[in-house]
Coordinates of C-alpha atoms in Angstrom, one line a residue:
X291 CA 0.0 0.0 0.0
X292 CA 3.0 2.3 -0.3
X293 CA 1.6 3.7 -3.5
X294 CA -1.6 5.0 -1.8
X295 CA -2.3 8.5 -3.0
X296 CA -5.3 10.6 -2.8
X297 CA -5.4 13.7 -5.1
X298 CA -7.4 15.6 -2.4
X299 CA -5.3 14.4 0.5
X300 CA -7.0 15.4 3.7
X301 CA -3.9 15.5 5.9
X302 CA -3.6 18.7 7.9
X303 CA -0.8 17.6 10.2
X304 CA 1.7 14.7 10.3
X305 CA 3.8 14.1 13.4
X306 CA 6.7 11.9 14.3
X307 CA 7.3 11.9 18.1
X308 CA 10.1 10.5 20.1
X309 CA 9.8 10.3 23.9
X310 CA 13.2 10.4 25.7
X311 CA 14.6 10.5 29.2
X312 CA 16.8 13.5 29.9
X313 CA 17.9 15.1 33.1
X314 CA 16.3 18.5 34.0
X315 CA 19.8 19.9 33.6
X316 CA 19.4 19.3 29.8
X317 CA 17.6 22.6 29.3
X318 CA 20.8 24.3 27.8
X319 CA 21.5 21.6 25.3
X320 CA 17.7 21.4 24.3
X321 CA 17.8 25.1 23.6
X322 CA 21.2 25.0 21.8
X323 CA 19.5 23.8 18.6
X324 CA 18.4 27.4 17.8
X325 CA 21.8 28.3 16.6
X326 CA 21.9 25.3 14.3
X327 CA 18.5 25.7 12.7
X328 CA 17.9 29.5 12.7
X329 CA 18.2 29.8 8.8
X330 CA 15.5 27.3 8.2
X331 CA 13.5 27.7 11.4
X332 CA 13.9 31.3 12.4
X333 CA 10.8 31.5 14.7
X334 CA 11.3 30.2 18.3
X335 CA 8.7 29.8 21.0
X336 CA 8.9 28.2 24.5
X337 CA 7.1 25.0 25.1
X338 CA 5.3 25.2 28.5
X339 CA 4.0 22.2 30.3
X340 CA 1.0 22.7 32.7
X341 CA 0.2 20.5 35.7
X342 CA -2.6 20.5 38.1
X343 CA -2.7 19.3 41.7
X344 CA -6.0 18.7 43.6
X345 CA -6.1 18.3 47.4
X346 CA -9.2 16.8 48.9
X347 CA -11.0 18.0 51.9
X348 CA -14.2 19.7 53.0
X349 CA -13.2 22.5 50.6
X350 CA -11.1 20.9 48.0
X351 CA -8.2 23.1 46.7
X352 CA -6.2 22.9 43.6
X353 CA -3.0 24.4 42.3
X354 CA -1.6 24.8 38.8
X355 CA 2.0 24.9 37.9
X356 CA 3.7 25.6 34.7
X357 CA 7.3 24.8 33.5
X358 CA 9.2 25.5 30.3
X359 CA 10.3 22.2 28.9
X360 CA 11.7 23.2 25.6
X361 CA 11.5 25.2 22.4
X362 CA 9.3 25.1 19.3
X363 CA 11.0 26.1 16.1
X364 CA 8.9 27.1 13.2
X365 CA 9.8 27.5 9.4
X366 CA 8.6 30.6 7.7
X367 CA 9.3 29.2 4.2
X368 CA 7.9 25.8 4.6
X369 CA 4.7 24.8 6.7
X370 CA 6.6 22.6 9.2
X371 CA 7.9 22.9 12.8
X372 CA 9.7 20.8 15.3
X373 CA 10.0 20.7 19.2
X374 CA 13.1 20.3 21.1
X375 CA 12.2 19.3 24.7
X376 CA 13.6 17.7 27.8
X377 CA 11.1 14.8 27.5
X378 CA 11.3 14.4 23.7
X379 CA 11.5 15.5 20.2
X380 CA 8.7 15.9 17.6
X381 CA 8.6 16.9 14.0
X382 CA 5.3 18.4 12.4
X383 CA 4.5 18.8 8.8
X384 CA 1.4 20.9 8.2
X385 CA -0.7 21.1 5.1
X386 CA -0.1 20.9 2.3
X387 CA 1.5 17.5 3.1
X388 CA 3.7 16.3 0.3
X389 CA 4.7 12.6 0.9
X390 CA 6.2 10.3 3.4
X391 CA 9.8 10.5 2.1
X392 CA 10.5 14.3 2.7
X393 CA 8.6 14.1 5.9
X394 CA 10.5 11.3 7.2
X395 CA 14.0 12.7 6.0
X396 CA 13.5 16.1 7.6
X397 CA 12.4 14.5 10.9
X398 CA 15.4 12.2 10.8
X399 CA 17.8 15.1 10.1
X400 CA 16.5 17.3 12.9
X401 CA 16.4 14.4 15.3
X402 CA 20.1 13.7 14.6
X403 CA 20.8 17.3 15.6
X404 CA 18.7 17.0 18.7
X405 CA 20.5 13.7 19.5
X406 CA 24.0 15.2 19.1
X407 CA 23.1 18.3 21.1
X408 CA 21.5 16.5 24.0
X409 CA 23.5 13.3 24.1
X410 CA 20.3 11.3 24.6
X411 CA 20.9 7.6 24.7
X412 CA 17.5 6.3 25.9
X413 CA 14.3 6.5 23.7
X414 CA 11.3 5.3 25.6
X415 CA 8.6 5.5 23.0
X416 CA 8.0 6.6 19.3
X417 CA 4.8 7.6 17.7
X418 CA 3.6 8.3 14.2
X419 CA 0.4 10.4 14.1
X420 CA -1.7 11.8 11.2
X421 CA -4.6 14.3 11.5
X422 CA -7.0 14.3 8.7
X423 CA -9.8 16.8 7.9
X424 CA -12.6 15.4 5.8
X425 CA -15.7 17.2 4.4
X426 CA -19.0 15.6 4.3
X427 CA -22.6 16.8 3.5
X428 CA -24.4 18.2 6.5
X429 CA -27.3 16.1 7.9
X430 CA -26.2 12.8 6.4
X431 CA -25.5 9.7 8.4
X432 CA -21.9 9.2 9.4
X433 CA -22.2 5.5 8.4
X434 CA -22.3 6.5 4.7
X435 CA -18.7 8.0 5.1
X436 CA -17.0 6.3 8.0
X437 CA -16.5 2.7 9.1
X438 CA -15.7 3.9 12.6
X439 CA -18.1 6.3 14.2
X440 CA -20.3 6.7 17.3
X441 CA -23.6 4.8 17.0
X442 CA -26.6 6.5 18.8
X443 CA -29.4 4.4 20.4
X444 CA -32.4 4.4 18.2
X445 CA -34.6 5.9 20.9
X446 CA -32.4 9.1 21.0
X447 CA -32.3 11.9 18.4
X448 CA -30.2 10.9 15.5
X449 CA -28.9 14.2 14.3
X450 CA -25.5 15.3 15.8
X451 CA -24.5 19.0 16.2
X452 CA -21.1 17.8 17.6
X453 CA -19.3 14.7 18.9
X454 CA -15.8 13.7 20.2
X455 CA -14.8 10.1 20.1
X456 CA -11.6 8.7 21.4
X457 CA -10.7 4.9 21.2
X458 CA -7.4 3.4 22.6
X459 CA -6.7 -0.1 21.2
X460 CA -3.7 -2.3 22.1
X461 CA -1.8 -3.7 19.2
X462 CA -1.6 -7.4 19.6
X463 CA 1.2 -7.9 17.2
X464 CA 3.3 -5.4 19.1
X465 CA 3.3 -5.7 22.9
X466 CA 2.9 -2.4 24.5
X467 CA 1.9 -0.7 21.3
X468 CA -1.4 1.1 20.9
X469 CA -3.6 2.7 18.3
X470 CA -5.2 5.8 19.5
X471 CA -8.0 7.1 17.2
X472 CA -9.9 10.2 17.7
X473 CA -12.8 11.6 15.6
X474 CA -14.8 14.8 16.1
X475 CA -17.0 17.3 14.1
X476 CA -15.6 20.7 13.3
X477 CA -17.2 23.7 11.4
X478 CA -16.8 23.9 7.7
X479 CA -16.4 27.0 5.6
X480 CA -18.1 25.2 2.7
X481 CA -21.8 25.6 2.1
X482 CA -23.9 22.7 3.3
X483 CA -20.8 20.7 4.6
X484 CA -19.4 19.8 7.9
X485 CA -15.8 18.8 8.8
X486 CA -14.7 15.7 10.5
X487 CA -11.3 15.5 12.1
X488 CA -9.9 11.9 11.9
X489 CA -6.8 11.6 14.2
X490 CA -4.8 8.5 13.9
X491 CA -1.8 7.8 16.1
X492 CA 0.4 4.7 16.5
X493 CA 2.5 4.5 19.7
X494 CA 5.1 1.9 20.4
X495 CA 7.7 1.4 23.2
X496 CA 11.4 1.1 22.4
X497 CA 13.5 -1.7 23.7
X498 CA 16.5 -0.7 25.6
X499 CA 19.6 -1.1 23.4
X500 CA 17.7 -0.3 20.2
X501 CA 20.1 1.4 17.7
X502 CA 19.2 4.6 16.0
X503 CA 19.3 2.7 12.6
X504 CA 16.9 0.1 14.0
X505 CA 14.7 2.9 15.5
X506 CA 14.1 4.5 12.1
X507 CA 13.5 1.2 10.5
X508 CA 10.7 0.7 13.0
X509 CA 9.3 4.2 12.3
X510 CA 9.4 3.3 8.6
X511 CA 7.4 0.2 9.2
X512 CA 4.5 2.2 10.6
X513 CA 3.9 3.7 7.2
X514 CA 2.2 0.8 5.8
X515 CA -0.1 0.1 8.9
X516 CA -1.2 3.8 9.1
X517 CA -2.1 3.9 5.5
X518 CA -4.2 0.7 5.9
X519 CA -5.9 2.0 9.1
X520 CA -6.8 5.3 7.4
X521 CA -8.5 3.5 4.4
X522 CA -10.1 0.9 6.8
X523 CA -11.8 4.0 8.6
X524 CA -13.5 5.2 5.5
X525 CA -16.3 3.8 3.3
X526 CA -15.9 3.4 -0.4
X527 CA -18.0 6.6 -0.9
X528 CA -15.7 8.7 1.3
X529 CA -12.6 7.3 -0.4
X530 CA -14.0 8.2 -3.9
X531 CA -14.6 11.8 -2.5
X532 CA -11.0 12.3 -2.0
X533 CA -9.5 10.4 -4.9

């Protein structure tokens, strides 16, 4: 299925994410990538992580904390960006998405810079994620376009003005791996249409001692399964609409 191609490709964001283990002292190496990529990625913005803590009692109290965990670098010439964080690295290609090869190659190039700057030697998890936006006629049944969708009990109103579905499925052929599938309605700027976001993410743990070469071979292997999963989520009618 490597040759899978839709002329009206609905991909609005493709992501390769690598979760790592770095000490908190790695902030400076994480930020040092700016000087290496500034010609291609001149825009830099801090990545902030928010955490909440709730304390039970007669009057429950909570507190929020924020911490800067890295930097996001954005290209002004090409619709893409990457994040260099103390807990990982991610590369994001935005629409218009070209194809797998340039997406993978740029992710790998930037990962090599991140790895050299931080000295990371332990990758805990890798993920490949594709977010698709599909347009369907308003008021029609989801079952005409999607193989995976929320089914409403017959005694309830059948028209949806919005929905959010999230499914997490273990991958039996890959211990510890998971498919996370999310689907939700979004507004459309096209008359008589609604948008549906179909978000497909594959997550896999990385065995200790896995070489960088083997890691990227594993990432490459996800290409086939993510293509197959995307097609399996659509009816033939929906596939014809984006051919």
